[in-house]
Short mmCIF file of C-alpha atoms in Angstrom, two decimals:
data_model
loop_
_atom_site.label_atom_id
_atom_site.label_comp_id
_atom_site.label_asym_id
_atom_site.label_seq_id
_atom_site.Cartn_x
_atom_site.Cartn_y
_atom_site.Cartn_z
CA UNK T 763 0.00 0.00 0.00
CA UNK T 764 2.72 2.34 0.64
CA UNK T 765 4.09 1.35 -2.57
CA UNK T 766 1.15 2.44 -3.92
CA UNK T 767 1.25 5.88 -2.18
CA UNK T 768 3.85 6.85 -3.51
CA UNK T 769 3.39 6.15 -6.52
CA UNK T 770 0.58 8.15 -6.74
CA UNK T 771 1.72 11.29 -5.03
CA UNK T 772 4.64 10.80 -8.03
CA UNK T 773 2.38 10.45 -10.57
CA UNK T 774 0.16 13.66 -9.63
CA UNK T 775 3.57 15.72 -9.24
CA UNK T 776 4.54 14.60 -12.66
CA UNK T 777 1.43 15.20 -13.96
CA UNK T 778 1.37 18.68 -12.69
CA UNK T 779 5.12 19.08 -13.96
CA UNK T 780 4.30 18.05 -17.19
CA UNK T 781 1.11 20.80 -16.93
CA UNK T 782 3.09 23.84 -16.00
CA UNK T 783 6.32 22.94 -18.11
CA UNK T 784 3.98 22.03 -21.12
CA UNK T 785 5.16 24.84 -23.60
CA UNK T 786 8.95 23.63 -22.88
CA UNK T 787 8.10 19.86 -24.11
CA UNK T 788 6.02 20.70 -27.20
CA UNK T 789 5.01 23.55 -29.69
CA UNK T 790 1.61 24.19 -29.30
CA UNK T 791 0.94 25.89 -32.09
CA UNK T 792 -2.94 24.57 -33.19
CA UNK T 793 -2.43 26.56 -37.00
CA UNK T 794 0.54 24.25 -38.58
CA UNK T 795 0.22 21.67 -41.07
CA UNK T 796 2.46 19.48 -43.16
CA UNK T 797 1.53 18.08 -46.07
CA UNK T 798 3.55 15.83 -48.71
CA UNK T 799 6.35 16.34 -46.15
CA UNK T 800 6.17 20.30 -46.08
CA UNK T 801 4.70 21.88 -42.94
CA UNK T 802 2.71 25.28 -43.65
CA UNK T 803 2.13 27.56 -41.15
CA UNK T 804 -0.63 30.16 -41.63
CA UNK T 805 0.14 33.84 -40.26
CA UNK T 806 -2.56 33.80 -37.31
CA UNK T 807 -0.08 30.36 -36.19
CA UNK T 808 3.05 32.43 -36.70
CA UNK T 809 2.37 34.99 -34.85
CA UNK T 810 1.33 32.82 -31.77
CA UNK T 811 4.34 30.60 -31.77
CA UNK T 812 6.11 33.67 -32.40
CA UNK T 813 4.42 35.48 -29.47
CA UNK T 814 4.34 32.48 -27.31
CA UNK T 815 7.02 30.48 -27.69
CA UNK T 816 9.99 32.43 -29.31
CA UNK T 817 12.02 32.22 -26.15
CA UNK T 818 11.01 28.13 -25.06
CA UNK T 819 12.95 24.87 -26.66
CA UNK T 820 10.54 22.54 -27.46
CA UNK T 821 11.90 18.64 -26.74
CA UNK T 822 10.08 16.75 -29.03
CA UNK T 823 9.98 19.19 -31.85
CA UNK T 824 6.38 18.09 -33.01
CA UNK T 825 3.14 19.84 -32.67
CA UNK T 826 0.51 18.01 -31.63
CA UNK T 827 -1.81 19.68 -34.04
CA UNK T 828 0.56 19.13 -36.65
CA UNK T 829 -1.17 16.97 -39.80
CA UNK T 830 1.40 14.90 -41.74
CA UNK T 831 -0.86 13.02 -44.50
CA UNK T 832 2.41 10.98 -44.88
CA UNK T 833 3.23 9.54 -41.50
CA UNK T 834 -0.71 8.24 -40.86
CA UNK T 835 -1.96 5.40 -38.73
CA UNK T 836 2.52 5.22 -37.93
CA UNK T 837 3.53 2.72 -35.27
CA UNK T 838 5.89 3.69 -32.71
CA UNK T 839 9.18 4.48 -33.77
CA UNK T 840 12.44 6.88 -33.35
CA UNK T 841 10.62 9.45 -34.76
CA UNK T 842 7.50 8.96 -33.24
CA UNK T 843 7.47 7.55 -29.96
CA UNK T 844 3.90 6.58 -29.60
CA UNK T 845 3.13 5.99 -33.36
CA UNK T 846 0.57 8.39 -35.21
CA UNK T 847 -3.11 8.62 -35.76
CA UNK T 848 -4.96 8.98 -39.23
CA UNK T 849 -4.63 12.45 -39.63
CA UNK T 850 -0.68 11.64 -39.14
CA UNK T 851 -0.66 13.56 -35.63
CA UNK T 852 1.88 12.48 -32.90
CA UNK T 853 0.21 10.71 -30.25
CA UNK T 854 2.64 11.32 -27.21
CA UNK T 855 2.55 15.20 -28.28
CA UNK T 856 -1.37 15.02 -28.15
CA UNK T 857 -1.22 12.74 -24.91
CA UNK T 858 0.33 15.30 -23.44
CA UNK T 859 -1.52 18.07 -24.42
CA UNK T 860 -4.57 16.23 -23.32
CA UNK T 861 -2.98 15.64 -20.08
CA UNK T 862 -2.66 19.31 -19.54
CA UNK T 863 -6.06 19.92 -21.10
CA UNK T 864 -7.51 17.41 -18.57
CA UNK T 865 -5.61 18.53 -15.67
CA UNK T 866 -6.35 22.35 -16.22
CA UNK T 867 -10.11 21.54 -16.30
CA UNK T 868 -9.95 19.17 -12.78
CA UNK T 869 -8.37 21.33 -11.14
CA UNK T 870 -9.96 24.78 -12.09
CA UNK T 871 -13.53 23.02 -11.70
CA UNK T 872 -12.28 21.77 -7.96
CA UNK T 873 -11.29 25.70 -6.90
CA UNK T 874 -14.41 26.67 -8.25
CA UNK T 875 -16.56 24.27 -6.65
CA UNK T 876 -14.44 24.93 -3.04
CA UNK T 877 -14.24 28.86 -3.68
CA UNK T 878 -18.54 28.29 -4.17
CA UNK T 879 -18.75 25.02 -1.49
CA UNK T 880 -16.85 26.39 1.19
CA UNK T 881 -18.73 29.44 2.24
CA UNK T 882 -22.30 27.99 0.98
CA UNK T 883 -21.62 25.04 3.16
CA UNK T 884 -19.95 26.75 6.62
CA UNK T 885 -23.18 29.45 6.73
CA UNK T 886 -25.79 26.93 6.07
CA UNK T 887 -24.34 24.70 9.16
CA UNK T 888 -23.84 27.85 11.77
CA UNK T 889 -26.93 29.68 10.81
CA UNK T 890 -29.63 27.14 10.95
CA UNK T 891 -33.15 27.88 10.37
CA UNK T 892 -33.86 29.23 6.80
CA UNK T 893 -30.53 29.34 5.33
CA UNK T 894 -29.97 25.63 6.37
CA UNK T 895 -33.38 25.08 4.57
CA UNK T 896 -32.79 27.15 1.85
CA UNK T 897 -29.05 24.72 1.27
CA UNK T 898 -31.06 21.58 1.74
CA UNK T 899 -33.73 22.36 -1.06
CA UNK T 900 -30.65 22.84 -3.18
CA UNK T 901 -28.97 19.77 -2.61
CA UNK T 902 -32.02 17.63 -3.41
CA UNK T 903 -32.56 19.74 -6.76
CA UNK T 904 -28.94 18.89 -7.95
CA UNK T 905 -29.24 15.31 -6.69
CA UNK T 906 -32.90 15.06 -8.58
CA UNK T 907 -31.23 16.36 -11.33
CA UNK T 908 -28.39 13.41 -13.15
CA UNK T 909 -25.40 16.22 -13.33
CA UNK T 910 -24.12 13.84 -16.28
CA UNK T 911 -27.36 14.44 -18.05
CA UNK T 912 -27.26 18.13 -17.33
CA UNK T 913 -23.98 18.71 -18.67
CA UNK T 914 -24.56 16.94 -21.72
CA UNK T 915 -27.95 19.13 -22.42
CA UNK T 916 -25.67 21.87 -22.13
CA UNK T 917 -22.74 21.02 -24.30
CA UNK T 918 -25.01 19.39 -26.83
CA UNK T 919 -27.08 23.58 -27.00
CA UNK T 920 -23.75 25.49 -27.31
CA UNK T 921 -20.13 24.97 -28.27
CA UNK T 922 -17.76 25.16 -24.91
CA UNK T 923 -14.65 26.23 -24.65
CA UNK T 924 -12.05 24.64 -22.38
CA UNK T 925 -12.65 27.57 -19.25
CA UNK T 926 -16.40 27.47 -20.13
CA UNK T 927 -16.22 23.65 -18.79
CA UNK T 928 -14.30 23.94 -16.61
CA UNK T 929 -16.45 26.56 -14.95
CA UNK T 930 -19.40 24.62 -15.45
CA UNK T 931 -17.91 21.41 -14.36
CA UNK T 932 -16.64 23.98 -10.67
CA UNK T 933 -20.63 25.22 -10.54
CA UNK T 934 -22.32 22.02 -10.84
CA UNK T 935 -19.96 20.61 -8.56
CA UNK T 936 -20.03 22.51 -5.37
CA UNK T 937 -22.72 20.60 -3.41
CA UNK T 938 -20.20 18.09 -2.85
CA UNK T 939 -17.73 20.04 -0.70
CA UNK T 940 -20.37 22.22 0.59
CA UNK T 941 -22.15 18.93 2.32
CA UNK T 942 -19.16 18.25 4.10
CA UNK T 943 -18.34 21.68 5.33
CA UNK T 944 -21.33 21.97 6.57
CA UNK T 945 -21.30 18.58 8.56
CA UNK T 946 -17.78 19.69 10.35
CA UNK T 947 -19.67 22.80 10.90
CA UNK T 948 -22.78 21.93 12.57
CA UNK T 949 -20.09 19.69 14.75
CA UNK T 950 -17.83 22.89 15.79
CA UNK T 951 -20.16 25.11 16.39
CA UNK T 952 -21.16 23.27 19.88
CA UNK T 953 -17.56 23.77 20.82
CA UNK T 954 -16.49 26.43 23.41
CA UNK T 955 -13.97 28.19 21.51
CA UNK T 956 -17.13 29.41 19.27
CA UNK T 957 -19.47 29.53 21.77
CA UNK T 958 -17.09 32.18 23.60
CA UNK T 959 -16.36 33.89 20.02
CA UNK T 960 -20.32 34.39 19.77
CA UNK T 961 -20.76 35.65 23.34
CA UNK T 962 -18.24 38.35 23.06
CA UNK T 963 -20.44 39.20 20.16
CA UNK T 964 -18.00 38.71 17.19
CA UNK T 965 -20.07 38.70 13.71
CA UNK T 966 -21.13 35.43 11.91
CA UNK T 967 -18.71 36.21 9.26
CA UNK T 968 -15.57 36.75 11.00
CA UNK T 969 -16.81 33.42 13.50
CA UNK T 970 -16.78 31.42 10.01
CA UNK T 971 -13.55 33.15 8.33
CA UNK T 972 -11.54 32.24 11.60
CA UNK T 973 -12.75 29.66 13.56
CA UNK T 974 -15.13 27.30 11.47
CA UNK T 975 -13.57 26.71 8.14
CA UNK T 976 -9.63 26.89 9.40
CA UNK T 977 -10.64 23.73 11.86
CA UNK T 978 -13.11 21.85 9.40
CA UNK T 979 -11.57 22.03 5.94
CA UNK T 980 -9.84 18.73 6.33
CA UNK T 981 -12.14 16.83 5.36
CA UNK T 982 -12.87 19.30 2.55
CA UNK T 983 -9.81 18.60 1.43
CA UNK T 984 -10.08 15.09 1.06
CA UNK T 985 -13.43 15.35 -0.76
CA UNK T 986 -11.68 17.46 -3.47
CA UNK T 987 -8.97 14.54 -4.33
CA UNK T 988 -12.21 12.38 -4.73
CA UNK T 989 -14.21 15.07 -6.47
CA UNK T 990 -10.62 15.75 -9.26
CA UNK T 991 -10.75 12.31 -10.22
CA UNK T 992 -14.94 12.28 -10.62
CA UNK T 993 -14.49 15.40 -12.67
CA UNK T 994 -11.73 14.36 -14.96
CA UNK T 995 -13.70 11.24 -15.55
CA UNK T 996 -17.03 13.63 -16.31
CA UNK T 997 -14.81 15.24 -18.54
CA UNK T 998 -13.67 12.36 -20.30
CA UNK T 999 -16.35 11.12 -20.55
CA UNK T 1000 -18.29 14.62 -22.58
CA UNK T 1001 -15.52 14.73 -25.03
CA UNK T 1002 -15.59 10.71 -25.79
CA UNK T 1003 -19.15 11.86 -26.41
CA UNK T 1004 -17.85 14.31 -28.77
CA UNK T 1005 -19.49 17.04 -26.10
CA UNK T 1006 -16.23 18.12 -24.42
CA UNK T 1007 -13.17 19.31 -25.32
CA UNK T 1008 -13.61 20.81 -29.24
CA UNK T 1009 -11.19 20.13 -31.99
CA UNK T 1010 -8.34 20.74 -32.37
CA UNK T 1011 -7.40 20.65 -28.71
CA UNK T 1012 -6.51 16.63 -27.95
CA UNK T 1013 -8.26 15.19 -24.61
CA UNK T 1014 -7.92 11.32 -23.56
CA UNK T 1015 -11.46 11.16 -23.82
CA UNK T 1016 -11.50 12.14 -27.07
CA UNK T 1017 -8.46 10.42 -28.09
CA UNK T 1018 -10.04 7.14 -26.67
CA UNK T 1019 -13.08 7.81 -29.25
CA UNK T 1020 -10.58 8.41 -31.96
CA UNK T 1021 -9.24 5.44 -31.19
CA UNK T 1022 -12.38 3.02 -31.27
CA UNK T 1023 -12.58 2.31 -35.09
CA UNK T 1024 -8.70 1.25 -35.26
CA UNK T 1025 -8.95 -1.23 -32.56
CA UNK T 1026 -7.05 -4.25 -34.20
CA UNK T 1027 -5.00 -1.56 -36.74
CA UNK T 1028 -3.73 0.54 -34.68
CA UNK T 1029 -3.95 0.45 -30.88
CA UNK T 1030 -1.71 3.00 -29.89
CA UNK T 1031 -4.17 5.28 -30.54
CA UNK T 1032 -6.36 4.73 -27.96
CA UNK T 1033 -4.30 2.50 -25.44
CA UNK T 1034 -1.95 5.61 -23.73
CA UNK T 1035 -4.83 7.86 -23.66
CA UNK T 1036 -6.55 5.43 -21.77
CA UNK T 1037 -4.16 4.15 -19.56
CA UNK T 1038 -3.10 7.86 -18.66
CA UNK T 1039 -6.72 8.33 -17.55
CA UNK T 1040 -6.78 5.09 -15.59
CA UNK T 1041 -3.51 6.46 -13.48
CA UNK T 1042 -4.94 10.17 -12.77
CA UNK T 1043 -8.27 8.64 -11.46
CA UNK T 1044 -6.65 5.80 -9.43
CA UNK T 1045 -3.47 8.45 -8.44
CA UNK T 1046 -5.92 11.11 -7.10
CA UNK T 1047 -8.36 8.28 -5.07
CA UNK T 1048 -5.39 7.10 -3.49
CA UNK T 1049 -4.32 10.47 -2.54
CA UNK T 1050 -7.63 11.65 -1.54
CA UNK T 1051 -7.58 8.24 1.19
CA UNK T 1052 -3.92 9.09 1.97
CA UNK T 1053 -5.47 12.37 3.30
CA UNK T 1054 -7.78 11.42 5.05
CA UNK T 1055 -5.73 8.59 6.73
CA UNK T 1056 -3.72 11.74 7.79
CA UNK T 1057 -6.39 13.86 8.92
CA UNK T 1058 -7.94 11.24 11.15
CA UNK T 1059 -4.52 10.24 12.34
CA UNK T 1060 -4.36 14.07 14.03
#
């Protein structure tokens, strides 16, 4: 189990490393093409990779948006180290541009959904009464209501863009850390550290800011590991359904779809792509009971 620990606190780290250091692996420049082994680069392209990347050293030297109608349906090779798709694209370029694509929409949703969660959840448990009501009629809406189902409604009505989802993704998924701040609130509010803070007539506000969330946002915590991992997979899941993450930005989800009608041809298309998305969602669970293994342990 330990071994397993680590190996997912080393995955996540790379995985972030691999996020912030993107630009310094690959030229992400979504404009270039090469065809008959000439790459063409339209002016809008230029000027980005001029703008954006004059000053960075790419490593592998191939854009993942790149389309080489010579090198299609490749197998892994020097050149290529995870083979091509049909369009001739480098899969390890696009693997890792869907990492980062993946990872930047997790993790954006999951500070959205705590930044919204947080204070939703630590009023509703220290005020009581009507607010408390009020947060309970909105939990059993967005339970009533399949969030899967939602999402796709919405993505199916109007073309998203990568921050669009990931905002969406963050407001549909608040209730989950909100529940939970709210339980370790209703549970510290009986305590006589806030008992005193109320009878030397501090405000409700500066009771919750201080004394409430600092002490119950532990378990918060732990419930955003689990909540990354369900989003990622949400998210996977919309652009498999062609409802995510629009061309030509790569996502594993979307590689994995790419990947279905080459199964026996070519099954490097979908096979990274799928086993990258197996690691983040197994790496994050295990983190997210490695927290709370630590929390309880205090």
């Amino acid at each position: 189990m330990r071994i397993l620990r680590y190996g997912a606190r080393g995955f996540i780290s790379i995985l972030i490393l691999l996020s912030i250091c993107m630009p310094m692996l690959i030229p992400v420049n979504p404009m270039s093409r090469k065809s008959n082994g000439r790459e063409t680069v339209s002016v809008e392209g230029q000027l980005t990779t001029n703008s954006r990347n004059a000053s960075l050293f790419p490593i592998l030297h191939i854009s993942p948006f790149r389309i080489d109608s010579g090198a299609s349906l490749k197998p892994p090779s020097g050149r290529h180290l995870l083979g091509t798709d049909i369009l001739g694209r480098d899969i390890l370029a696009r693997m890792l541009l869907g990492g980062q694509v993946s990872f930047f929409i997790g993790f954006l949703a999951t500070v959205i959904s705590l930044l919204i969660g947080i204070p939703a959840g630590a009023l509703a448990g220290f005020s009581g009464g009507w607010p408390d009501r009020i947060f309970n009629r909105f939990v059993e809406l967005f339970y009533a209501i399949p969030m899967l189902l939602l999402l796709i409604l919405i993505s199916g009505t109007m073309e998203l863009s990568i921050a669009s989802l990931a905002i969406i993704l963050g407001v549909f998924g608040w209730i989950v850390p909100a529940r939970y701040m709210r339980g370790e609130v209703m549970k510290l509010r009986e305590m006589n550290y806030v008992q005193y803070a109320v009878a030397t007539g501090a405000s409700r506000w500066h009771i919750i800011r201080t004394h409430l969330i600092p002490n119950g946002i532990g378990p918060v915590l732990v419930s955003a590991s689990f909540n990354m991992a369900n989003l990622i997979l949400i998210e996977a899941t919309l652009s498999f359904l062609g409802l995510g993450v629009r061309p030509p930005f790569p996502s594993w989800g979307r590689m994995v779809y790419e990947g279905l009608g080459f199964l026996n041809v070519a099954p490097w298309i979908y096979v990274p792509p799928m086993v990258m998305l197996f690691l983040s969602i197994f790496s994050y669970d295990i983190l997210g009971q490695d927290l709370k293994r630590m929390i309880h342990s205090r």
